[in-house]
Coordinates of C-alpha atoms in Angstrom, one line a residue:
M1 CA -74.2 -75.0 34.1
L2 CA -77.5 -73.6 35.4
P3 CA -80.7 -73.8 33.4
L4 CA -81.6 -70.4 32.0
A5 CA -84.7 -70.0 34.3
S6 CA -82.4 -70.3 37.3
V7 CA -80.1 -67.6 35.9
V8 CA -83.1 -65.2 35.4
D9 CA -84.3 -65.9 39.0
R10 CA -80.8 -65.2 40.3
L11 CA -80.5 -61.9 38.5
A12 CA -84.0 -61.0 39.8
R13 CA -82.7 -61.5 43.3
I14 CA -79.4 -59.7 43.1
R15 CA -80.2 -57.0 40.5
P16 CA -84.0 -56.7 40.5
D17 CA -84.4 -53.3 39.0
D18 CA -81.7 -53.5 36.3
P19 CA -83.0 -53.7 32.7
A20 CA -83.2 -57.1 31.1
F21 CA -84.9 -55.7 27.9
L22 CA -85.3 -52.3 26.4
G23 CA -87.0 -50.9 23.4
D24 CA -90.5 -50.4 22.0
H25 CA -92.1 -51.8 25.2
G26 CA -90.2 -49.6 27.7
T27 CA -87.9 -51.1 30.3
F28 CA -88.4 -54.7 31.4
S29 CA -86.4 -55.5 34.5
W30 CA -84.9 -58.8 35.7
S31 CA -87.6 -58.8 38.4
D32 CA -90.3 -58.4 35.7
Y33 CA -88.7 -61.2 33.7
A34 CA -88.7 -63.6 36.7
S35 CA -92.2 -62.7 38.1
R36 CA -94.0 -62.8 34.8
S37 CA -92.5 -66.1 33.8
D38 CA -93.6 -67.4 37.3
H39 CA -97.2 -66.3 36.7
L40 CA -97.3 -68.1 33.3
A41 CA -95.7 -71.2 34.8
A42 CA -98.2 -71.3 37.6
H43 CA -101.0 -71.0 35.0
L44 CA -99.7 -73.8 32.9
V45 CA -99.4 -76.1 35.9
R46 CA -102.9 -75.1 37.1
I47 CA -104.5 -76.0 33.8
G48 CA -103.1 -79.5 34.1
L49 CA -100.1 -79.6 31.7
A50 CA -97.7 -82.4 32.5
P51 CA -93.9 -82.4 32.4
G52 CA -92.8 -82.8 28.8
D53 CA -96.1 -81.6 27.2
R54 CA -95.6 -79.4 24.2
V55 CA -96.8 -75.8 24.2
G56 CA -97.0 -73.7 21.0
I57 CA -95.9 -70.1 21.3
V58 CA -96.7 -67.6 18.5
L59 CA -95.9 -64.1 19.8
P60 CA -94.3 -61.0 18.3
D61 CA -90.7 -60.1 19.3
G62 CA -90.5 -58.4 22.7
P63 CA -89.9 -59.2 26.3
G64 CA -93.1 -61.2 26.5
V65 CA -92.0 -64.0 24.2
H66 CA -88.8 -64.5 26.2
A67 CA -90.8 -64.5 29.5
A68 CA -93.1 -67.1 27.9
F69 CA -90.2 -69.3 27.0
I70 CA -88.9 -69.1 30.6
G71 CA -92.4 -69.7 32.0
C72 CA -92.6 -72.9 30.0
E73 CA -89.2 -73.9 31.2
K74 CA -90.3 -73.4 34.9
A75 CA -93.4 -75.4 34.2
C76 CA -91.3 -78.3 32.8
V77 CA -93.1 -78.1 29.4
V78 CA -91.5 -77.9 26.0
V79 CA -91.9 -74.8 23.8
V80 CA -92.9 -75.2 20.2
G81 CA -91.4 -71.9 19.0
I82 CA -93.2 -70.5 15.9
G83 CA -91.9 -67.3 14.2
P84 CA -94.1 -64.2 14.3
R85 CA -94.4 -64.1 10.5
A86 CA -95.7 -67.7 10.2
G87 CA -99.0 -68.1 8.4
E88 CA -101.9 -70.3 9.3
E89 CA -100.9 -73.3 7.3
E90 CA -97.4 -73.4 8.8
I91 CA -98.8 -72.9 12.4
L92 CA -101.2 -75.8 11.9
H93 CA -98.5 -78.0 10.5
L94 CA -96.0 -77.4 13.3
L95 CA -98.5 -77.7 16.1
R96 CA -99.8 -80.9 14.7
L97 CA -96.3 -82.3 14.1
A98 CA -95.3 -81.5 17.7
G99 CA -98.5 -82.8 19.3
A100 CA -99.0 -79.5 21.2
R101 CA -101.5 -79.6 24.1
A102 CA -101.6 -75.8 24.6
L103 CA -101.2 -72.6 22.5
I104 CA -100.0 -69.2 23.7
A105 CA -100.7 -66.4 21.3
R106 CA -102.4 -63.1 20.5
P107 CA -106.2 -63.7 20.1
V108 CA -105.8 -62.8 16.4
H109 CA -102.6 -63.5 14.5
R110 CA -102.3 -62.2 10.9
G111 CA -106.1 -62.3 10.5
C112 CA -106.4 -65.8 12.0
E113 CA -108.6 -66.4 15.1
M114 CA -106.2 -68.4 17.2
A115 CA -108.8 -69.9 19.6
A116 CA -110.6 -71.4 16.6
L117 CA -107.3 -72.7 15.2
A118 CA -106.6 -74.4 18.6
T119 CA -110.1 -75.9 18.5
E120 CA -109.6 -77.2 15.0
L121 CA -106.5 -79.0 16.1
G122 CA -108.0 -80.4 19.3
I123 CA -105.6 -78.4 21.4
A124 CA -107.0 -78.5 25.0
H125 CA -105.8 -75.1 26.2
F126 CA -105.6 -71.7 24.5
V127 CA -103.8 -69.0 26.5
P128 CA -104.6 -65.5 24.9
I129 CA -101.9 -62.9 25.6
L130 CA -102.6 -59.3 24.9
G131 CA -99.3 -57.7 26.0
Q132 CA -96.0 -58.7 27.6
L133 CA -97.2 -61.3 30.1
D134 CA -98.3 -58.8 32.7
P135 CA -99.9 -60.6 35.7
S136 CA -103.1 -58.5 35.0
E137 CA -103.5 -60.3 31.7
P138 CA -107.0 -61.9 31.8
A139 CA -105.6 -65.3 31.2
L140 CA -103.0 -65.1 34.0
R141 CA -105.0 -63.1 36.6
E142 CA -106.0 -66.1 38.7
A143 CA -102.7 -68.0 38.3
G144 CA -100.8 -66.7 41.3
L145 CA -97.0 -67.5 41.5
L146 CA -95.3 -70.8 40.9
T147 CA -94.1 -72.2 44.1
D148 CA -93.1 -75.8 43.1
R149 CA -89.6 -75.2 42.0
E150 CA -88.8 -78.9 42.0
R151 CA -90.6 -79.0 38.6
S152 CA -88.0 -77.7 36.1
L153 CA -86.0 -78.7 33.1
G154 CA -82.3 -79.5 33.2
T155 CA -79.8 -78.3 30.6
D156 CA -79.7 -81.7 28.9
D157 CA -83.5 -82.0 28.6
L158 CA -85.6 -81.1 25.6
F159 CA -86.8 -77.6 26.1
L160 CA -87.6 -76.2 22.7
L161 CA -88.8 -77.3 19.2
N162 CA -88.4 -74.8 16.4
S163 CA -88.8 -75.0 12.7
T164 CA -86.4 -75.3 9.8
S165 CA -86.7 -73.0 6.9
G166 CA -88.7 -75.5 4.9
T167 CA -86.6 -75.4 1.8
T168 CA -87.3 -79.1 1.3
G169 CA -91.0 -79.0 1.8
L170 CA -93.1 -78.2 4.9
P171 CA -90.9 -77.2 7.9
K172 CA -89.6 -79.8 10.3
C173 CA -89.2 -79.4 14.1
V174 CA -85.7 -79.3 15.3
T175 CA -85.0 -80.5 18.9
H176 CA -83.0 -78.2 21.3
H177 CA -81.5 -78.8 24.7
Q178 CA -79.9 -75.9 26.6
A179 CA -76.5 -77.4 27.0
R180 CA -75.7 -76.8 23.3
W181 CA -76.6 -73.1 23.7
H182 CA -74.4 -72.8 26.8
H183 CA -71.5 -74.2 24.8
F184 CA -72.2 -71.8 22.0
H185 CA -72.4 -68.9 24.4
E186 CA -68.9 -69.5 25.5
L187 CA -67.7 -69.5 21.9
A188 CA -69.6 -66.3 21.1
V189 CA -68.3 -64.4 24.1
Q190 CA -64.7 -65.3 23.0
A191 CA -65.4 -64.3 19.4
G192 CA -66.8 -60.9 20.2
E193 CA -64.9 -60.3 23.4
M194 CA -68.3 -59.6 25.2
T195 CA -68.9 -58.8 28.8
G196 CA -71.8 -57.9 31.1
D197 CA -71.1 -54.3 30.3
D198 CA -72.3 -54.7 26.7
V199 CA -75.7 -53.7 25.4
F200 CA -77.2 -56.1 22.9
M201 CA -79.7 -55.5 20.2
S202 CA -81.2 -58.4 18.2
G203 CA -83.2 -58.1 15.0
L204 CA -83.9 -61.8 14.8
P205 CA -87.1 -63.6 15.8
A206 CA -86.8 -65.3 19.2
P207 CA -87.6 -68.9 18.3
F208 CA -84.8 -69.3 15.7
G209 CA -81.2 -70.2 16.4
F210 CA -79.7 -66.7 15.7
G211 CA -82.4 -65.1 17.8
L212 CA -82.0 -67.6 20.6
W213 CA -78.4 -66.9 21.3
T214 CA -78.4 -63.2 20.6
A215 CA -81.5 -62.3 22.7
H216 CA -82.4 -65.2 24.9
F217 CA -79.2 -66.9 26.1
T218 CA -76.0 -64.9 25.8
P219 CA -77.3 -61.5 27.2
T220 CA -78.9 -63.3 30.1
L221 CA -75.9 -65.4 30.9
L222 CA -73.8 -62.2 30.9
G223 CA -76.5 -60.3 32.8
A224 CA -76.6 -57.7 30.0
P225 CA -79.6 -55.8 28.7
T226 CA -81.1 -56.5 25.2
V227 CA -82.9 -54.0 23.0
L228 CA -85.8 -55.5 21.0
M229 CA -88.1 -54.4 18.3
E230 CA -91.5 -55.9 17.6
R231 CA -90.9 -55.6 13.9
F232 CA -87.7 -54.7 12.1
E233 CA -87.4 -51.3 10.4
A234 CA -84.0 -50.1 9.4
G235 CA -84.4 -46.5 10.5
A236 CA -85.9 -47.4 13.8
M237 CA -83.0 -49.9 14.5
L238 CA -80.5 -47.2 13.7
R239 CA -82.2 -44.7 16.1
A240 CA -82.4 -47.4 18.8
I241 CA -78.6 -48.1 18.6
E242 CA -78.0 -44.4 19.2
N243 CA -80.6 -44.0 22.0
H244 CA -79.5 -47.1 24.0
R245 CA -75.8 -47.0 23.1
V246 CA -75.9 -50.5 21.7
T247 CA -72.5 -52.2 21.6
V248 CA -73.4 -55.7 20.1
L249 CA -75.8 -55.9 17.2
A250 CA -77.3 -59.0 15.6
A251 CA -78.8 -58.7 12.1
V252 CA -78.9 -60.9 9.0
S253 CA -77.1 -59.5 5.9
T254 CA -80.3 -58.1 4.4
Q255 CA -81.0 -56.2 7.5
F256 CA -77.6 -54.5 7.8
I257 CA -77.7 -53.7 4.1
M258 CA -81.1 -52.0 4.6
M259 CA -79.5 -50.0 7.4
L260 CA -76.7 -48.9 5.1
N261 CA -79.3 -47.8 2.6
A262 CA -81.5 -46.0 5.1
P263 CA -81.4 -42.1 5.0
E264 CA -81.3 -42.1 8.8
L265 CA -77.7 -43.4 8.7
A266 CA -76.3 -40.0 8.0
N267 CA -77.9 -38.5 11.1
V268 CA -77.3 -41.0 13.9
D269 CA -74.3 -41.6 16.2
L270 CA -73.3 -45.2 16.1
S271 CA -70.0 -44.8 17.9
S272 CA -71.0 -47.1 20.7
L273 CA -71.3 -50.1 18.3
R274 CA -68.3 -52.4 18.3
V275 CA -69.5 -55.7 16.9
L276 CA -72.1 -56.8 14.4
F277 CA -72.9 -60.5 14.3
T278 CA -74.5 -61.4 11.0
G279 CA -75.2 -64.5 9.0
G280 CA -78.2 -66.5 7.8
E281 CA -76.9 -66.0 4.3
A282 CA -73.7 -65.2 2.5
V283 CA -72.0 -62.0 3.8
P284 CA -71.5 -59.6 1.0
Y285 CA -67.9 -58.4 1.2
E286 CA -68.3 -54.8 -0.2
R287 CA -71.3 -53.9 1.9
A288 CA -69.9 -55.5 5.1
A289 CA -66.6 -53.6 4.6
E290 CA -68.7 -50.4 4.1
F291 CA -70.6 -51.1 7.4
E292 CA -67.2 -51.5 9.2
E293 CA -66.0 -48.2 7.7
R294 CA -69.2 -46.3 8.5
T295 CA -69.6 -47.6 12.1
G296 CA -66.1 -48.7 13.3
A297 CA -67.6 -52.0 14.3
S298 CA -66.2 -55.5 13.4
V299 CA -68.5 -57.6 11.3
L300 CA -68.5 -61.2 12.6
Q301 CA -70.4 -64.4 11.8
F302 CA -70.9 -68.0 12.7
Y303 CA -71.6 -70.6 10.0
G304 CA -73.9 -73.5 10.6
S305 CA -77.5 -74.4 10.7
N306 CA -80.5 -74.7 13.1
E307 CA -79.7 -78.5 13.2
T308 CA -75.9 -78.5 13.4
G309 CA -75.2 -75.4 15.4
A310 CA -72.0 -73.5 14.5
L311 CA -69.2 -75.3 12.6
C312 CA -66.9 -72.3 12.3
G313 CA -66.8 -68.5 13.1
T314 CA -64.9 -65.3 12.8
T315 CA -63.6 -63.3 15.7
T316 CA -62.5 -59.7 16.5
R317 CA -58.9 -60.9 16.2
D318 CA -59.2 -62.0 12.5
R319 CA -58.1 -59.6 9.9
R320 CA -60.8 -58.2 7.6
E321 CA -60.1 -60.5 4.6
K322 CA -60.7 -63.5 6.8
R323 CA -63.7 -62.0 8.6
L324 CA -65.5 -61.1 5.4
R325 CA -64.2 -63.5 2.7
T326 CA -64.6 -66.7 4.8
A327 CA -67.0 -68.1 7.3
G328 CA -64.2 -68.3 9.9
R329 CA -62.0 -70.9 11.4
V330 CA -63.4 -74.4 12.0
I331 CA -64.4 -75.0 15.6
E332 CA -62.2 -77.8 16.8
S333 CA -64.7 -79.5 19.1
M334 CA -67.2 -79.8 16.1
Q335 CA -64.9 -82.2 14.2
V336 CA -65.9 -80.8 10.8
R337 CA -65.5 -83.0 7.7
L338 CA -66.2 -82.5 4.0
Y339 CA -67.9 -85.3 2.0
D340 CA -68.2 -85.6 -1.8
D341 CA -71.4 -86.7 -3.6
A342 CA -70.4 -90.4 -3.2
G343 CA -70.1 -90.0 0.6
N344 CA -66.3 -90.1 0.6
D345 CA -64.4 -88.0 3.1
V346 CA -62.5 -85.3 1.1
T347 CA -61.4 -83.1 4.0
G348 CA -58.2 -81.4 3.0
T349 CA -58.3 -82.5 -0.6
G350 CA -61.1 -80.5 -2.2
E351 CA -64.7 -79.2 -2.0
G352 CA -67.5 -81.0 -0.3
Q353 CA -70.5 -81.0 1.9
P354 CA -69.7 -80.1 5.5
A355 CA -70.7 -82.5 8.2
C356 CA -70.0 -82.4 11.9
R357 CA -70.3 -84.2 15.3
G358 CA -69.9 -82.2 18.5
P359 CA -71.4 -80.4 21.5
L360 CA -73.3 -77.7 19.5
T361 CA -75.4 -80.1 17.4
S362 CA -79.1 -80.7 18.0
R363 CA -80.5 -84.2 18.5
G364 CA -82.2 -84.1 15.1
Y365 CA -85.8 -83.7 14.1
F366 CA -88.8 -84.4 16.3
G367 CA -91.0 -87.3 15.2
D368 CA -89.5 -87.6 11.7
E369 CA -87.2 -90.6 11.3
A370 CA -87.2 -90.3 7.5
A371 CA -85.8 -86.8 7.7
N372 CA -83.3 -87.8 10.3
S373 CA -82.0 -90.6 8.1
K374 CA -81.2 -87.9 5.5
L375 CA -79.7 -85.5 8.1
F376 CA -77.1 -88.0 9.3
T377 CA -74.5 -90.1 7.6
E378 CA -74.6 -93.8 8.3
D379 CA -71.8 -93.4 10.9
G380 CA -73.6 -90.5 12.7
W381 CA -72.2 -87.3 11.2
M382 CA -74.7 -84.5 10.7
L383 CA -74.9 -82.9 7.2
T384 CA -75.4 -79.3 6.3
G385 CA -76.6 -79.3 2.7
D386 CA -74.0 -76.8 1.7
I387 CA -70.8 -77.0 -0.4
A388 CA -67.7 -75.7 1.2
R389 CA -63.9 -75.7 1.1
I390 CA -61.4 -75.4 4.1
D391 CA -58.1 -73.7 3.5
A392 CA -54.7 -74.6 4.9
D393 CA -55.2 -72.3 7.9
G394 CA -58.5 -74.0 8.8
Y395 CA -60.9 -71.3 7.5
L396 CA -64.1 -72.5 5.9
S397 CA -65.7 -70.8 2.9
V398 CA -69.2 -71.7 1.8
I399 CA -69.4 -71.8 -2.0
G400 CA -73.0 -73.0 -2.7
R401 CA -75.8 -75.4 -1.8
T402 CA -76.0 -79.0 -2.8
A403 CA -79.6 -78.5 -4.0
D404 CA -79.1 -75.5 -6.2
F405 CA -75.6 -75.4 -7.5
I406 CA -75.4 -73.6 -10.9
I407 CA -73.6 -75.5 -13.7
R408 CA -72.9 -73.5 -16.9
G409 CA -70.9 -75.0 -19.7
G410 CA -69.7 -77.7 -17.4
K411 CA -68.4 -75.2 -14.8
N412 CA -69.8 -75.0 -11.2
I413 CA -70.9 -71.5 -10.3
S414 CA -71.5 -70.4 -6.8
G415 CA -74.7 -68.5 -6.2
P416 CA -73.3 -66.6 -3.2
A417 CA -70.3 -65.6 -5.4
V418 CA -72.6 -64.2 -8.1
E419 CA -74.6 -62.3 -5.4
D420 CA -71.4 -60.8 -3.9
A421 CA -70.2 -59.6 -7.3
V422 CA -73.5 -58.1 -8.3
S423 CA -73.9 -56.4 -4.9
S424 CA -70.6 -54.6 -5.4
H425 CA -72.2 -52.4 -8.2
P426 CA -73.2 -49.0 -6.7
S427 CA -76.6 -49.2 -8.3
V428 CA -77.6 -52.5 -6.7
A429 CA -79.2 -52.4 -3.2
L430 CA -79.9 -56.1 -2.8
S431 CA -79.3 -59.2 -4.9
A432 CA -80.2 -62.9 -5.0
A433 CA -78.9 -65.5 -7.4
V434 CA -81.3 -68.4 -7.9
A435 CA -80.5 -71.6 -9.8
M436 CA -83.1 -72.8 -12.4
P437 CA -83.0 -75.4 -15.2
D438 CA -82.0 -74.1 -18.6

């Protein structure tokens, strides 16, 4: 199991001119990927960062953010991955929580002067990036190439901190080691029957779990190109699928619904597409079935969280009712259980909160023992915060959240079920059910 930086360097040696990334920024080869990450790594070493130091990265989606991640890996420092839509308060909170010693970002992010923000936090080094980590960048021009390859992270080392969604207050930093993503990659390849001949497209921000595997890990481990957009726009994504003959698409449910609603859908050729991986929210059956009918692609998903990794998933071998009505068959190695409100194991007897313990889990939250105590059961099982049931064939269905279950007249009502029903109406483009006191 090679660290991802070593995989990038190997592809640069054997297939230097083949595309690693395609899209808004032109073609970015495996050689570009390796050399630009080398330049950044050399700069980070030159300015005095020590192994294990944390480095905040706030960059828009594109080849540059992935090269920045690999550059940090080569310099043996830990990425603090912050989504490109984060505002100033969230950025300040995450960098402070992680104890970042450097910040890599555009000079101005959403109206915020990032050098001033770094100064406010006492961050020693601000690395302004204008493009896609080209060696001619002012900040990298004097760096040269990294030559000390003894300094690198292993697959079991902490390599990334990213943020939770913040549904229980300010976001927390989740710890990531590469081994969990290598394990997940193997499951994803089996689920989607993917090979190095595929062309990937990911509409998800790079620092988050869904974006990590669909754009950073799996395409690279397969040696396949990935199409990226700096900012999601449904019509542009449809045109990119046609232009680049994309075969594997990754998009959350809201994104693929917007694609179905886009006028461009009637005029593009999507015949290359064979798999859509979706998730991040309940998959609406009617719209997912419509996507399959319109494109001929299979709609698949993995269910889990940033913290737990995947607990279950669907595959191209599942029939449509299982693919779209459930979150898929439980992954055996994740040892999934269901717990009731009293903490009793109710697996096989009813509904409950899923918990797991296996190779895909993170190691919890960084610097937040109080949050970790709520994330794990007393005997070490990681909780999800959802409510689910598992059928006799081992397929898991998510029916709500522990925090916002709707109770009407003594009856539990699932928010996702309400959304699914409302979304089936032809006049409804998007829907969201929200629990509130009454």
